[in-house]
């Protein structure tokens, strides 16, 4: 739980870092744009050349920016995929744990059943013993009666 929270915090931190980087990039872009606007206002002999050069420069900057954004997006997607994989792994682990628990429960049930069976067997044995005692007792009494009778 704590690990997941730390990971989320790190991800938020990385996102804030990327956002501030994009903000700085926008600032630089705006600064460069203002600079170019001042340059155009000032005029100058080779104005058109610098405009073409500026346009080429801006195109390159836009390409670089687009590439950077695509790269960041791919990185975020990879991170999301890793997170999904970690979640699937945790789910598999929970499932294995539930399976182990079910197995332990079945084992305990078997043990309880075996114990009940043993108890029933002991009870039957005690019952047979009592039955034998009753039989011996009956014979014993009869023998005694016979003995007593023979004395007379």
mmCIF file of C-alpha atoms in Angstrom:
data_model
loop_
_atom_site.group_PDB
_atom_site.id
_atom_site.type_symbol
_atom_site.label_atom_id
_atom_site.label_comp_id
_atom_site.label_asym_id
_atom_site.label_seq_id
_atom_site.Cartn_x
_atom_site.Cartn_y
_atom_site.Cartn_z
ATOM 1 C CA UNK A 1 0.000 0.000 0.000
ATOM 2 C CA UNK A 2 2.720 2.444 1.034
ATOM 3 C CA UNK A 3 4.807 1.457 -1.992
ATOM 4 C CA UNK A 4 1.913 2.148 -4.348
ATOM 5 C CA UNK A 5 1.356 5.526 -2.677
ATOM 6 C CA UNK A 6 5.057 6.380 -3.045
ATOM 7 C CA UNK A 7 4.984 5.393 -6.710
ATOM 8 C CA UNK A 8 1.934 7.600 -7.290
ATOM 9 C CA UNK A 9 3.701 10.451 -5.510
ATOM 10 C CA UNK A 10 6.797 9.980 -7.696
ATOM 11 C CA UNK A 11 4.604 9.917 -10.803
ATOM 12 C CA UNK A 12 2.895 13.158 -9.715
ATOM 13 C CA UNK A 13 6.340 14.675 -9.061
ATOM 14 C CA UNK A 14 7.549 13.656 -12.543
ATOM 15 C CA UNK A 15 4.346 15.094 -14.046
ATOM 16 C CA UNK A 16 4.886 18.417 -12.193
ATOM 17 C CA UNK A 17 8.497 18.438 -13.439
ATOM 18 C CA UNK A 18 7.398 17.844 -17.039
ATOM 19 C CA UNK A 19 4.707 20.523 -16.698
ATOM 20 C CA UNK A 20 7.201 23.078 -15.392
ATOM 21 C CA UNK A 21 9.576 22.109 -18.251
ATOM 22 C CA UNK A 22 6.764 22.728 -20.757
ATOM 23 C CA UNK A 23 6.024 26.034 -19.026
ATOM 24 C CA UNK A 24 9.682 27.095 -19.322
ATOM 25 C CA UNK A 25 9.597 26.053 -22.992
ATOM 26 C CA UNK A 26 6.501 28.230 -23.575
ATOM 27 C CA UNK A 27 8.248 31.126 -21.808
ATOM 28 C CA UNK A 28 11.335 30.737 -24.012
ATOM 29 C CA UNK A 29 9.107 30.506 -27.093
ATOM 30 C CA UNK A 30 7.204 33.662 -26.130
ATOM 31 C CA UNK A 31 10.466 35.448 -25.363
ATOM 32 C CA UNK A 32 11.887 34.427 -28.758
ATOM 33 C CA UNK A 33 8.631 35.520 -30.434
ATOM 34 C CA UNK A 34 8.798 38.947 -28.757
ATOM 35 C CA UNK A 35 12.440 39.217 -29.769
ATOM 36 C CA UNK A 36 11.570 38.431 -33.391
ATOM 37 C CA UNK A 37 8.705 40.958 -33.310
ATOM 38 C CA UNK A 38 11.078 43.677 -32.044
ATOM 39 C CA UNK A 39 13.544 42.708 -34.767
ATOM 40 C CA UNK A 40 10.866 43.050 -37.456
ATOM 41 C CA UNK A 41 9.745 46.445 -36.061
ATOM 42 C CA UNK A 42 13.322 47.671 -36.093
ATOM 43 C CA UNK A 43 13.450 46.653 -39.706
ATOM 44 C CA UNK A 44 16.912 46.296 -41.099
ATOM 45 C CA UNK A 45 18.522 45.636 -44.444
ATOM 46 C CA UNK A 46 18.223 41.856 -44.440
ATOM 47 C CA UNK A 47 14.740 41.715 -42.872
ATOM 48 C CA UNK A 48 13.309 39.193 -45.290
ATOM 49 C CA UNK A 49 16.293 36.871 -44.893
ATOM 50 C CA UNK A 50 15.974 36.890 -41.130
ATOM 51 C CA UNK A 51 12.197 36.249 -41.450
ATOM 52 C CA UNK A 52 12.888 33.170 -43.587
ATOM 53 C CA UNK A 53 15.590 32.089 -41.182
ATOM 54 C CA UNK A 54 13.254 32.739 -38.221
ATOM 55 C CA UNK A 55 10.493 30.736 -39.923
ATOM 56 C CA UNK A 56 12.891 27.829 -40.494
ATOM 57 C CA UNK A 57 14.048 28.138 -36.860
ATOM 58 C CA UNK A 58 10.450 28.175 -35.608
ATOM 59 C CA UNK A 59 9.614 25.142 -37.751
ATOM 60 C CA UNK A 60 12.571 23.292 -36.279
ATOM 61 C CA UNK A 61 11.530 24.322 -32.738
ATOM 62 C CA UNK A 62 7.959 23.141 -33.370
ATOM 63 C CA UNK A 63 9.271 19.804 -34.690
ATOM 64 C CA UNK A 64 11.536 19.419 -31.664
ATOM 65 C CA UNK A 65 8.655 20.305 -29.353
ATOM 66 C CA UNK A 66 6.293 17.856 -31.083
ATOM 67 C CA UNK A 67 8.961 15.137 -30.901
ATOM 68 C CA UNK A 68 9.545 15.852 -27.207
ATOM 69 C CA UNK A 69 5.779 15.741 -26.520
ATOM 70 C CA UNK A 70 5.480 12.428 -28.406
ATOM 71 C CA UNK A 71 8.439 11.031 -26.463
ATOM 72 C CA UNK A 72 6.904 12.111 -23.130
ATOM 73 C CA UNK A 73 3.573 10.577 -24.152
ATOM 74 C CA UNK A 74 5.290 7.292 -25.060
ATOM 75 C CA UNK A 75 7.082 7.357 -21.686
ATOM 76 C CA UNK A 76 3.792 7.988 -19.832
ATOM 77 C CA UNK A 77 2.173 5.130 -21.800
ATOM 78 C CA UNK A 78 5.064 2.804 -20.910
ATOM 79 C CA UNK A 79 4.698 3.841 -17.255
ATOM 80 C CA UNK A 80 0.940 3.165 -17.348
ATOM 81 C CA UNK A 81 1.633 -0.236 -18.948
ATOM 82 C CA UNK A 82 4.186 -1.044 -16.223
ATOM 83 C CA UNK A 83 1.624 -0.019 -13.586
ATOM 84 C CA UNK A 84 -1.027 -2.249 -15.200
ATOM 85 C CA UNK A 85 1.476 -5.126 -15.262
ATOM 86 C CA UNK A 86 2.310 -4.586 -11.577
ATOM 87 C CA UNK A 87 -1.435 -4.561 -10.806
ATOM 88 C CA UNK A 88 -1.945 -7.812 -12.744
ATOM 89 C CA UNK A 89 0.972 -9.372 -10.833
ATOM 90 C CA UNK A 90 -0.525 -8.271 -7.497
ATOM 91 C CA UNK A 91 -3.876 -9.760 -8.585
ATOM 92 C CA UNK A 92 -2.189 -13.051 -9.517
ATOM 93 C CA UNK A 93 -0.467 -13.076 -6.106
ATOM 94 C CA UNK A 94 -3.783 -12.451 -4.322
ATOM 95 C CA UNK A 95 -5.338 -15.309 -6.328
ATOM 96 C CA UNK A 96 -2.464 -17.640 -5.373
ATOM 97 C CA UNK A 97 -2.946 -16.645 -1.723
ATOM 98 C CA UNK A 98 -6.698 -17.336 -1.924
ATOM 99 C CA UNK A 99 -5.931 -20.736 -3.496
ATOM 100 C CA UNK A 100 -3.463 -21.554 -0.687
ATOM 101 C CA UNK A 101 -6.097 -20.525 1.867
ATOM 102 C CA UNK A 102 -8.731 -22.742 0.221
ATOM 103 C CA UNK A 103 -6.232 -25.632 0.234
ATOM 104 C CA UNK A 104 -5.491 -25.101 3.955
ATOM 105 C CA UNK A 105 -9.239 -24.990 4.643
ATOM 106 C CA UNK A 106 -9.807 -28.274 2.769
ATOM 107 C CA UNK A 107 -6.918 -29.835 4.734
ATOM 108 C CA UNK A 108 -8.438 -28.668 8.040
ATOM 109 C CA UNK A 109 -11.831 -30.075 6.959
ATOM 110 C CA UNK A 110 -10.217 -33.430 6.146
ATOM 111 C CA UNK A 111 -8.463 -33.473 9.527
ATOM 112 C CA UNK A 112 -11.696 -32.627 11.359
ATOM 113 C CA UNK A 113 -13.540 -35.349 9.435
ATOM 114 C CA UNK A 114 -10.797 -37.895 10.237
ATOM 115 C CA UNK A 115 -10.962 -36.900 13.907
ATOM 116 C CA UNK A 116 -14.774 -37.297 13.931
ATOM 117 C CA UNK A 117 -14.381 -40.730 12.280
ATOM 118 C CA UNK A 118 -11.837 -41.776 14.926
ATOM 119 C CA UNK A 119 -14.180 -40.556 17.680
ATOM 120 C CA UNK A 120 -17.087 -42.559 16.200
ATOM 121 C CA UNK A 121 -14.820 -45.645 16.024
ATOM 122 C CA UNK A 122 -13.798 -45.182 19.694
ATOM 123 C CA UNK A 123 -17.482 -44.824 20.630
ATOM 124 C CA UNK A 124 -18.364 -48.038 18.770
ATOM 125 C CA UNK A 125 -15.454 -49.813 20.528
ATOM 126 C CA UNK A 126 -16.703 -48.586 23.955
ATOM 127 C CA UNK A 127 -20.207 -49.768 23.028
ATOM 128 C CA UNK A 128 -18.872 -53.238 22.101
ATOM 129 C CA UNK A 129 -16.910 -53.322 25.391
ATOM 130 C CA UNK A 130 -20.047 -52.468 27.400
ATOM 131 C CA UNK A 131 -21.918 -55.173 25.476
ATOM 132 C CA UNK A 132 -19.218 -57.743 26.359
ATOM 133 C CA UNK A 133 -19.361 -56.613 30.009
ATOM 134 C CA UNK A 134 -23.120 -57.131 30.063
ATOM 135 C CA UNK A 135 -22.687 -60.604 28.524
ATOM 136 C CA UNK A 136 -20.020 -61.582 31.079
ATOM 137 C CA UNK A 137 -22.160 -60.224 33.853
ATOM 138 C CA UNK A 138 -25.150 -62.265 32.776
ATOM 139 C CA UNK A 139 -23.070 -65.459 32.570
ATOM 140 C CA UNK A 140 -21.417 -64.651 35.875
ATOM 141 C CA UNK A 141 -24.751 -64.284 37.605
ATOM 142 C CA UNK A 142 -26.056 -67.504 36.068
ATOM 143 C CA UNK A 143 -22.920 -69.360 37.143
ATOM 144 C CA UNK A 144 -23.291 -68.017 40.647
ATOM 145 C CA UNK A 145 -26.890 -69.133 40.787
ATOM 146 C CA UNK A 146 -25.845 -72.593 39.585
ATOM 147 C CA UNK A 147 -23.063 -72.698 42.214
ATOM 148 C CA UNK A 148 -25.371 -71.720 45.005
ATOM 149 C CA UNK A 149 -27.946 -74.274 43.912
ATOM 150 C CA UNK A 150 -25.390 -77.069 43.824
ATOM 151 C CA UNK A 151 -24.543 -76.417 47.490
ATOM 152 C CA UNK A 152 -27.997 -77.478 48.583
#
